[in-house]
Structures are given as structure tokens and as C-alpha cells.
CSV table of C-alpha atoms in Angstrom, one decimal:
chain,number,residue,atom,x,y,z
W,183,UNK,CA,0.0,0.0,0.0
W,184,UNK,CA,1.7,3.1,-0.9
W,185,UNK,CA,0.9,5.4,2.2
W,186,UNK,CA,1.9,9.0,1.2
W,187,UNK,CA,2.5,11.3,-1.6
W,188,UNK,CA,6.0,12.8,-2.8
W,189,UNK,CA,6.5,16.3,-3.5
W,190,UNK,CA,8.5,17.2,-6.1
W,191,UNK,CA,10.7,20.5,-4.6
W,192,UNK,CA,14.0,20.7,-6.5
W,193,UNK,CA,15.2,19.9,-10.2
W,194,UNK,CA,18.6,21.8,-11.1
W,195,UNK,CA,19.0,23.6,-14.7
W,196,UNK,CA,22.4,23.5,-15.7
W,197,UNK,CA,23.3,21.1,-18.0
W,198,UNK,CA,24.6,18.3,-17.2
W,199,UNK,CA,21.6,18.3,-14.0
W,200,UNK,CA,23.0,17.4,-10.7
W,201,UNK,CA,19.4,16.7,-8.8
W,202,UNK,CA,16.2,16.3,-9.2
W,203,UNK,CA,14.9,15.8,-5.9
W,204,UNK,CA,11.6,15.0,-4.4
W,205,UNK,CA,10.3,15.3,-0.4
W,206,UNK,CA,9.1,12.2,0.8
W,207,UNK,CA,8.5,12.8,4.5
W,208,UNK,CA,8.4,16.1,6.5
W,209,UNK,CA,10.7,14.6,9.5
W,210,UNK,CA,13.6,12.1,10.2
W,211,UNK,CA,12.4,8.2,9.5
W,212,UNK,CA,13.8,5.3,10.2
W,213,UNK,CA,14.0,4.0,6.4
W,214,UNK,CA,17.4,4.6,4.9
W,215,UNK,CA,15.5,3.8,1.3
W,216,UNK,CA,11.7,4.1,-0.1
W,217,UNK,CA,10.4,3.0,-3.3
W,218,UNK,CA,9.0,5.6,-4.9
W,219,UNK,CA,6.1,5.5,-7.7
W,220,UNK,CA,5.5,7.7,-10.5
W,221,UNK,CA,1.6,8.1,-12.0
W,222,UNK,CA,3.2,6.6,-15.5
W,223,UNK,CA,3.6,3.4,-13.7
W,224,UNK,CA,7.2,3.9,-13.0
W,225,UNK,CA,9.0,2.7,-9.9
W,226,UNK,CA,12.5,3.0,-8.3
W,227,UNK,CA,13.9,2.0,-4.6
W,228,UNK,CA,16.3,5.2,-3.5
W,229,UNK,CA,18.4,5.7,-0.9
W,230,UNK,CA,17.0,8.5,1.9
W,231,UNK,CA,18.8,12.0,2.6
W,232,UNK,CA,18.2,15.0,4.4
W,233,UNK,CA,17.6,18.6,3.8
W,234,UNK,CA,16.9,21.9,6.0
W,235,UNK,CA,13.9,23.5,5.1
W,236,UNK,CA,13.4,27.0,5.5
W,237,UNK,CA,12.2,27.0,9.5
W,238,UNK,CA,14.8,25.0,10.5
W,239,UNK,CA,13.4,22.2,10.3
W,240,UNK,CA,14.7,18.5,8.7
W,241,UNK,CA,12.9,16.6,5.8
W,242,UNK,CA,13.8,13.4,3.9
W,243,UNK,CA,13.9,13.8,0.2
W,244,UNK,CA,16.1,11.0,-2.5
W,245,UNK,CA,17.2,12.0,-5.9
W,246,UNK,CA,16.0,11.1,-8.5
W,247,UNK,CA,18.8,12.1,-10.9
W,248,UNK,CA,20.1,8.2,-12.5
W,249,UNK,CA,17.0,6.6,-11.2
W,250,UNK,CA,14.4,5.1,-13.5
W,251,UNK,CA,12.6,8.3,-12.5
W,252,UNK,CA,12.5,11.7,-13.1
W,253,UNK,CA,11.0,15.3,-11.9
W,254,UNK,CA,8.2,16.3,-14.4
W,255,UNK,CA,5.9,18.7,-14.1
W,256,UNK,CA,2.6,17.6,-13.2
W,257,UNK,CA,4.0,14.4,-12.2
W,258,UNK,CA,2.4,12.8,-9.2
W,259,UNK,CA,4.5,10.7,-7.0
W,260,UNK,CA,3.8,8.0,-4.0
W,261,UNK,CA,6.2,6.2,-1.9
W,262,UNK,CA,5.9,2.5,-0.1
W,263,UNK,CA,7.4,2.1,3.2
W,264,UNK,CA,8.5,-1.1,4.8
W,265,UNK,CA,6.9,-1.3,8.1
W,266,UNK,CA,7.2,1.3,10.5
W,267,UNK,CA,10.4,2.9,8.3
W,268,UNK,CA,8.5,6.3,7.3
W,269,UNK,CA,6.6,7.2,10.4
W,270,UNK,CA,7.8,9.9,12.9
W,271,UNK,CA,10.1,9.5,16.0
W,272,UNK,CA,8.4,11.1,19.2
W,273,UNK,CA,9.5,11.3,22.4
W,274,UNK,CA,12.1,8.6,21.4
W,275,UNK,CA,9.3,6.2,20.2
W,276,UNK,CA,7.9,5.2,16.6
W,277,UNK,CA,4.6,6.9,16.4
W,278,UNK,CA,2.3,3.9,15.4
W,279,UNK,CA,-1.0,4.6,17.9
W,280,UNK,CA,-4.5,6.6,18.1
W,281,UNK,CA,-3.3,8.2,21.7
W,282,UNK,CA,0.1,8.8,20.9
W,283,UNK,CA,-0.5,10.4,17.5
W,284,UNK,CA,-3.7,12.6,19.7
W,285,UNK,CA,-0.4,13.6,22.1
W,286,UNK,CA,2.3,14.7,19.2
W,287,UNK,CA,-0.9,16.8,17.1
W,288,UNK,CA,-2.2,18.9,20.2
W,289,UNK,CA,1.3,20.0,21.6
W,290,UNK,CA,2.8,20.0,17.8
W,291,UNK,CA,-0.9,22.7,17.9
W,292,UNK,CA,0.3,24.3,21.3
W,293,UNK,CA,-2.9,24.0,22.8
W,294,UNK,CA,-3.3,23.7,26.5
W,295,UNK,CA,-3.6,19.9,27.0
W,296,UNK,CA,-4.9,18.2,30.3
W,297,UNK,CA,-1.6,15.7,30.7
W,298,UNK,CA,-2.7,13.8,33.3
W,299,UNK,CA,-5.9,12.6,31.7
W,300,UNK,CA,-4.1,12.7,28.5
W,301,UNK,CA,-2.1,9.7,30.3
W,302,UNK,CA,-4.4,8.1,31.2
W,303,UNK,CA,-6.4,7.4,27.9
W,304,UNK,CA,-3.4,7.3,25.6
W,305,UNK,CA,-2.7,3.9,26.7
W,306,UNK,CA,-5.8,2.5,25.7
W,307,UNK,CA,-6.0,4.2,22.6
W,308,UNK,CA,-2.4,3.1,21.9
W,309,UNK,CA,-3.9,0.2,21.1
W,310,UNK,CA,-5.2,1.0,18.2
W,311,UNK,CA,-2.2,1.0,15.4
W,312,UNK,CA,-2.5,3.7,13.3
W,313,UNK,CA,-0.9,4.2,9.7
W,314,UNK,CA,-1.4,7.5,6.9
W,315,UNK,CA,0.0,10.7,6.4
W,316,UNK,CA,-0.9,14.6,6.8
W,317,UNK,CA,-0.6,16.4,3.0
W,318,UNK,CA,-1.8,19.4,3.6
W,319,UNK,CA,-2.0,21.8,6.5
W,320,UNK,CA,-5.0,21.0,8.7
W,321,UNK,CA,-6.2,21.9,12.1
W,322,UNK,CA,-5.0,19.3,15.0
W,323,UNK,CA,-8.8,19.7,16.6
W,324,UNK,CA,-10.4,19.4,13.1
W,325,UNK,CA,-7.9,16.2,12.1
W,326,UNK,CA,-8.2,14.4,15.5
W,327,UNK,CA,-12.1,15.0,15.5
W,328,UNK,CA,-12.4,13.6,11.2
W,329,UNK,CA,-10.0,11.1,11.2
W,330,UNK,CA,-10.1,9.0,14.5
W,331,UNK,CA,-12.7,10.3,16.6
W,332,UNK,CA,-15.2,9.7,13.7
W,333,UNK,CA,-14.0,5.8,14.2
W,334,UNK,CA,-12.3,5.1,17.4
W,335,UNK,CA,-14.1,5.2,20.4
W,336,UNK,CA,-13.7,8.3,22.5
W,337,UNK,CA,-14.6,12.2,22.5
W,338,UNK,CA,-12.3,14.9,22.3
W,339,UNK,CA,-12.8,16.9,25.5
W,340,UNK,CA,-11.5,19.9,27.1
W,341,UNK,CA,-11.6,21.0,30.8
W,342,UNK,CA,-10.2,23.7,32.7
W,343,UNK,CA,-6.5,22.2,32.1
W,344,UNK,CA,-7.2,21.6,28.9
W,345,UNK,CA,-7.5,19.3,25.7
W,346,UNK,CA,-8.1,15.7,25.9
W,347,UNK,CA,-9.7,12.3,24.6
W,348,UNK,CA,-12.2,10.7,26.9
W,349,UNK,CA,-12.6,6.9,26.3
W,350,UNK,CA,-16.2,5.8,26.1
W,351,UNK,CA,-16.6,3.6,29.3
W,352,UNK,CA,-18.2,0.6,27.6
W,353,UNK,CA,-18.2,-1.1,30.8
W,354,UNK,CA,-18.1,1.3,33.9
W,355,UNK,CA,-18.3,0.0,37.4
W,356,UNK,CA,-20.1,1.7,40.4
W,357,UNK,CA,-16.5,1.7,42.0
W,358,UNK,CA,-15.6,4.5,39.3
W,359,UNK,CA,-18.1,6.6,40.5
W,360,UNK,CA,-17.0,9.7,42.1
W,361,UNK,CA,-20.9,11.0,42.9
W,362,UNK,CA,-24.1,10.0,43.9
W,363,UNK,CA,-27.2,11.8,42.3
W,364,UNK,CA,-29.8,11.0,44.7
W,365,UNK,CA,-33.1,13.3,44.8
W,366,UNK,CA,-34.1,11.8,48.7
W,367,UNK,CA,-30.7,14.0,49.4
W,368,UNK,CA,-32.1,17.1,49.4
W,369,UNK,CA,-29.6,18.9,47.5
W,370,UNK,CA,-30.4,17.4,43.7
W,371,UNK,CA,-33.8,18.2,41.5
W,372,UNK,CA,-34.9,16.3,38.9
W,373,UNK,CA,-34.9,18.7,35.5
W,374,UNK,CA,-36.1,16.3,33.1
W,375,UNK,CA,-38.0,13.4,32.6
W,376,UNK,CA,-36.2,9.8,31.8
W,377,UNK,CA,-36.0,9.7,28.0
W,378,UNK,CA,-34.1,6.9,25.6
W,379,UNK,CA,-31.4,8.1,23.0
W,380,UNK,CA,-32.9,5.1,20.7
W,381,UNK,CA,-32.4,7.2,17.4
W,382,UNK,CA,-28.6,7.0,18.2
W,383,UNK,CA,-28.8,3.0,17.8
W,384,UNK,CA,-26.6,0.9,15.2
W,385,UNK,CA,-25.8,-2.6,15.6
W,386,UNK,CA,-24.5,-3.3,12.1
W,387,UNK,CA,-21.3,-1.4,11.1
W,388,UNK,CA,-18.9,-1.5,8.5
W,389,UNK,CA,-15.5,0.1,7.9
W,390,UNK,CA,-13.1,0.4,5.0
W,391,UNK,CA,-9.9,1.4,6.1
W,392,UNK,CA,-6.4,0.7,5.3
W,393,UNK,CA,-6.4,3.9,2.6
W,394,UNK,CA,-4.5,3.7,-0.3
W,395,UNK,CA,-2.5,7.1,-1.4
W,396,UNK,CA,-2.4,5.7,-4.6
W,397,UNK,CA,-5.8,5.1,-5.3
W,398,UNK,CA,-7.7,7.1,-2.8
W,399,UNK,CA,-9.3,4.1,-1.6
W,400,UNK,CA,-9.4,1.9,1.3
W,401,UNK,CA,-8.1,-2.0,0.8
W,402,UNK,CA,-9.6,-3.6,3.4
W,403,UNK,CA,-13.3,-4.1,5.1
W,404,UNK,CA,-14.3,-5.5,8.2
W,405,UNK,CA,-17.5,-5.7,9.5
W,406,UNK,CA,-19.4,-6.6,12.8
W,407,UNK,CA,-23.3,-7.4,13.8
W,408,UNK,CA,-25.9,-9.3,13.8
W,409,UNK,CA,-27.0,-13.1,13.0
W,410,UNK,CA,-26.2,-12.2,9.2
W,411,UNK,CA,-22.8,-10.2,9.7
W,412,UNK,CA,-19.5,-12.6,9.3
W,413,UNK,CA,-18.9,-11.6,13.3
W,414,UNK,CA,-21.8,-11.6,15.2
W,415,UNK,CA,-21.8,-10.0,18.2
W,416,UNK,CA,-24.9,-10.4,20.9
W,417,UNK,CA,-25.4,-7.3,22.1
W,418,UNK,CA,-26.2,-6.5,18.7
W,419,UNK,CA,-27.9,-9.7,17.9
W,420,UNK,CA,-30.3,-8.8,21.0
W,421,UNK,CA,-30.5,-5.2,19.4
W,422,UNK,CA,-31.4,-6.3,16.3
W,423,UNK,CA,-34.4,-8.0,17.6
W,424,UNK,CA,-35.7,-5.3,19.7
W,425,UNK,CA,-34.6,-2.3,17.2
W,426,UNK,CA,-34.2,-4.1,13.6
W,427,UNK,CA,-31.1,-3.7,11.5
W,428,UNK,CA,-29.2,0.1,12.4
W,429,UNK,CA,-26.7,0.0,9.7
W,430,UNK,CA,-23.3,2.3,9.9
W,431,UNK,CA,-20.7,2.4,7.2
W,432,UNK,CA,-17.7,4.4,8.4
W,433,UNK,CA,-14.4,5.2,6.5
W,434,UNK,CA,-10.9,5.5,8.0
W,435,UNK,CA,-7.4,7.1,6.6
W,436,UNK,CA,-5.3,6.4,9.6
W,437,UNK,CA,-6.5,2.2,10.1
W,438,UNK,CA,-4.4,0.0,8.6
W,439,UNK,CA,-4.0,-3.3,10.7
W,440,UNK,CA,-6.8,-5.6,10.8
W,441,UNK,CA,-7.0,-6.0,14.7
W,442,UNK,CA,-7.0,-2.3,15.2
W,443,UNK,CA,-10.2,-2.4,13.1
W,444,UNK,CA,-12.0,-5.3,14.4
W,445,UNK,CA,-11.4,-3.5,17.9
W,446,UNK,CA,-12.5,-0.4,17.1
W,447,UNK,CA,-15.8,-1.7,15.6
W,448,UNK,CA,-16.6,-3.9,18.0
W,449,UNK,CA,-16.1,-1.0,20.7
W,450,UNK,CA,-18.0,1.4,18.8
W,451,UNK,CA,-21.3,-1.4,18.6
W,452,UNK,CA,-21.3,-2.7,22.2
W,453,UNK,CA,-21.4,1.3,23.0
W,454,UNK,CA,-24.1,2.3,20.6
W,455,UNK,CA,-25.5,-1.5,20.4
W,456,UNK,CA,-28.5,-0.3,23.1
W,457,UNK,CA,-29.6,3.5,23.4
W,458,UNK,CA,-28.7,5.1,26.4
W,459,UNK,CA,-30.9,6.6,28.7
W,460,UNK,CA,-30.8,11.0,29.7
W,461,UNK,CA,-31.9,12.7,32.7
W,462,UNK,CA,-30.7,16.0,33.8
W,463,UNK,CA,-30.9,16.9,37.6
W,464,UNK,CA,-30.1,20.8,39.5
W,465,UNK,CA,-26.9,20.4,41.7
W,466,UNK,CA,-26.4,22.6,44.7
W,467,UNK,CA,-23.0,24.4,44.2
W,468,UNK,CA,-21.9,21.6,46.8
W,469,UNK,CA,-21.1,20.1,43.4
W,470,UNK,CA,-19.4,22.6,41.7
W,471,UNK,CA,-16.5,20.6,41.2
W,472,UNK,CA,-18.0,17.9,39.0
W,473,UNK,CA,-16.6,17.7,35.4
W,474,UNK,CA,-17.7,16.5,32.0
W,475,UNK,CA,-17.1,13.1,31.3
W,476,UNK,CA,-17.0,12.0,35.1
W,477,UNK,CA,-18.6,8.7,36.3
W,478,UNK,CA,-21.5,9.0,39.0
W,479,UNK,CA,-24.2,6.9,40.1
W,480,UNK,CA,-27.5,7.7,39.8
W,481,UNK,CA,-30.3,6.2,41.9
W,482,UNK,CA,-33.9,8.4,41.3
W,483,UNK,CA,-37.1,6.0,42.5
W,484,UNK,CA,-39.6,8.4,41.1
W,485,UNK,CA,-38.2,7.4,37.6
W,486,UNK,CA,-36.7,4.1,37.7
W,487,UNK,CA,-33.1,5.7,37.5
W,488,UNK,CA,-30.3,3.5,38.6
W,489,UNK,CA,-27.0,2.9,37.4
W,490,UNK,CA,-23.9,4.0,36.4
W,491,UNK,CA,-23.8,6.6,34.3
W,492,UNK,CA,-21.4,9.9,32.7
W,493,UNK,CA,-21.5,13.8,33.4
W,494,UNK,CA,-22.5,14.8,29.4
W,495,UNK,CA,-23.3,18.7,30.1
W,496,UNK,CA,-22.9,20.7,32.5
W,497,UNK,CA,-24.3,24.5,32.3
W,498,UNK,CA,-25.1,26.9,35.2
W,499,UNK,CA,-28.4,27.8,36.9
W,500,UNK,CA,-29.9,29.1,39.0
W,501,UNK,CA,-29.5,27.0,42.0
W,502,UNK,CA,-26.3,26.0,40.9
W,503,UNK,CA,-25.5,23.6,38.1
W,504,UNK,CA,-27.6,21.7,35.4
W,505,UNK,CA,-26.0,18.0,34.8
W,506,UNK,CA,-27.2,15.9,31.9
W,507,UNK,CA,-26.5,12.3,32.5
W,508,UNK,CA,-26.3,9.5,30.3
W,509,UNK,CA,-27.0,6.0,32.2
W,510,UNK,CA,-24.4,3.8,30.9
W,511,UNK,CA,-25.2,0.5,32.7
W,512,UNK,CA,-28.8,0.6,33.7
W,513,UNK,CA,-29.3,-1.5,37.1
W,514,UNK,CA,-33.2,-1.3,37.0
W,515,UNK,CA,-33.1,-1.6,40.5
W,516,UNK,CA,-31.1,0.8,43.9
């Protein structure tokens, strides 16, 4: 799969020419060689130098001068890496997964990032590889938001220490819980009424990923669902039944290995598999310390609310706060 484009920057005019250079990769890589493709069908392996650009920054570029290649214009170029040998070094490591790229792109963006939940998601997001390249200048929000959030399961979130991604709890436990929302207290109101997210619902998902520069097309497919899917899953074979078929087709440029995407489908159905139920409730500004994306439990007789659920919103009123919930793991029961 050829993973990134090549930008011609360099062709010299005397006579005879002494380059003809093209940039493969905007950093240091660990490749000393690529083979490079031209839109004519012709292909070369190089050998990988370096070059200062402008900002004082390094770039990896080969020549093309003596190759079976050459520097046209118009000419549109790709290169194949082996393995890991094109991606970039940081913080002394190989940047292959979803939390360590979401690191490098919001302090490469100098926004204010919240480290220590940043730690503690990245290594769970680590564990989906990623692969693809950034051609163009693009916001790190925008980029993190289109091209793994729109697949991987987790929001990007920002707090008062600023930026980052919350993993969806597809399984939270009452011992997370850092609250109780309890109406007998005194010191919670209900604001709503007990309503189910079941528009939100999809228990049949497919995803093409493993994006070919080359082509502009994904290589690979996997899917997850029902009875009928070629992985069957039972949350979403019970979901099916209740719901009928809630079919999702999803598209990623930065999956490329096939357990990576089998993960990250099979988290995004058991969290989206069943809707989810909302209630808001009025906090006294005893809890003015609660934050989005926090676990609490809730436990409201008048409507049948028990479980475990996640801060959504939070907005200010008048006796305080306004917290939407969404119950995660419904207990039925105190």
C-alpha cells in the first residue's frame, strides 16, 4: 500500500543536471530507502537523505537524478514504506497509535492539554495501530475530530487544564463513581424526565480502512453485527431484535492493521448497540466541582433511574448547576 504522496521540490538547470529531488516525509524516518512510484507506472527503490527547510526544520527527500525516474511537471508521486520505516520519531518512540498520535498533534498545535488525563487514555487508545499521512495543513482539533474520533471510540474533551480524549466507558463500574445523584438527598432536583437516546442506535457497522495514497481508496473491510454479519456480536444480535437492523458504514485514513479495526468496531457497537438513557438533575454548588465526562451513580425511584452513568453537560443555573446524565449501565433496580 503506498501510504503518502511525494513532493517534487527541486530539479537543477544546468546542463549536465545534478538533482532532481523529491520530499518524501516532513521529519527524520527510520527507512534509509523508499520506493518511490510515479503516475506513469514507473517505480525506483532510493536511498533517503536530508535537507533543511526554510524553518529550520529536517525533511527526507532522495534523488532522482540516475534513477528510472525523473522530476516532471505535473508528475504525481507516492512512496511504499516497509513497516514502520516512514513514520515519525516522538518522544524517542515510533509513532504507530490513536493516543500517541492525539499527544504529538495537540502539543505540535500548542494547545493547553490536560496531561494527566491525556495519560491516562493514551494507553488505551495506543492500542489501536495507526498508519497515513498529513498532506496538507490541517487543524490538529479538526484532524483528531475527522479522522479518529469519527471511528475510534472516544470524544475529544477539554476541561479547565485543557484538551483531551475521553474513552467511552463501555463497561463502567459503580467503584468508578466519584458521585451519587440522589433526589431523597435534598440537594439534587430532577430537571427532566427519563428519556431513551434510541435514534442514536446501530448494531451493524462497516468500515473500509487501510487507505490507499495511490488510489484514494481503502483495501480492506471488516464488519461486525448481527445473526447475518460474518462476526456476530450479541449485544447486537439482542438489538437487532428489539430495534431491527441500524446500519453504519464508516471510513478510516489512519486504520491499517486488521486487529486495530475489528477493535475499534466492536467497541463502537457494544457502545451504541443499546440507546442510552438522559436525565438532567439541578446540583447545589456543593457540586461545583463535577466535570464532564466524570462517572456517577444515579439512583432516582420516582423514575426508575439506577446505574452508572457519565456527566454529558454541565451548564449553570440558578440554584447552581444543570448535569445531563447518560446512564451507561442501567441496574433497574437501587
Amino acid at each position: 500500500v503506498r501510504r503518502s504522496e511525494a513532493l517534487a521540490y527541486s530539479r537543477s538547470t544546468g546542463s549536465p543536471s545534478t538533482n532532481q529531488r523529491i520530499c518524501i516525509a516532513g521529519h527524520r524516518v527510520e527507512a534509509t530507502e523508499a520506493v518511490i512510484y510515479d503516475d506513469d507506472g514507473g517505480t525506483d527503490t532510493l536511498p533517503i537523505t536530508y535537507r533543511q527547510d526554510g524553518a529550520g526544520g529536517v525533511f527526507a527527500t532522495v534523488n532522482l537524478l540516475g534513477s528510472a525516474l525523473s522530476v516532471d511537471d505535473g508528475m504525481t508521486y507516492s512512496v511504499k514504506w516497509s513497516g514502520d520505516g516512514g513514520a515519525l520519531v516522538d518522544e524517542g518512540q515510533t509513532l504507530t497509535g490513536a493516543g500517541h498520535l492525539i499527544s504529538y498533534l495537540l502539543r505540535a498545535a500548542r494547545l493547553p492539554v490536560d496531561f494527566a488525563r491525556l495519560a491516562g487514555a493514551r494507553a488505551g487508545l495506543d492500542a489501536y495501530a495507526v498508519g497515513g499521512t498529513i498532506q496538507e495543513p490541517v487543524g490538529a482539533l479538526a484532524y483528531i475530530g475527522d479522522a479518529l474520533a469519527s471511528v475510534l471510540p472516544f470524544t475529544l474533551t477539554s476541561g479547565p487544564q485543557g484538551w483531551w480524549p475521553w474513552p467511552w466507558p463501555i463497561s463502567p463500574r459503580r467503584s468508578e463513581a466519584v458521585a451519587e445523584i440522589n433526589p431523597e438527598r435534598g440537594d439534587v432536583v430532577r430537571a427532566s424526565e427519563l428519556s431513551l437516546d434510541s435514534g442514536a442506535v446501530v448494531n451493524d457497522l462497516t468500515l473500509a480502512y487501510g487507505y490507499d495514497m495511490a488510489t484514494g481508496e481503502p483495501t480492506r473491510t471488516a464488519a461486525a453485527g448481527g445473526l447475518d454479519s460474518t462476526a456476530p456480536l450479541g449485544e447486537c444480535i439482542n438489538s437487532q431484535a428489539r430495534y431491527g437492523v441500524r446500519s453504519e458504514s464508516l471510513e478510516s485514513v489512519v486504520l491499517e492493521a486488521p486487529g486495530a479495526a475489528a477493535r475499534a468496531i466492536t467497541a463502537r457497537l457494544l457502545a451504541l448497540a443499546e440507546p442510552r438513557a438522559r436525565v438532567s438533575y439541578d446540583l447545589a454548588t456543593s457540586y461545583g466541582w463535577l466535570r464532564p465526562r466524570q462517572i456517577v451513580v444515579v439512583s432516582d425511584a420516582d423514575v426508575g433511574a439506577y446505574g452508572v452513568a457519565v456527566v454529558d453537560k454541565l451548564t449553570l443555573s440558578e440554584v447552581g448547576l444543570t448535569a445531563e446524565l447518560l446512564i451507561l449501565t442501567p441496574t433497574g433496580e437501587p
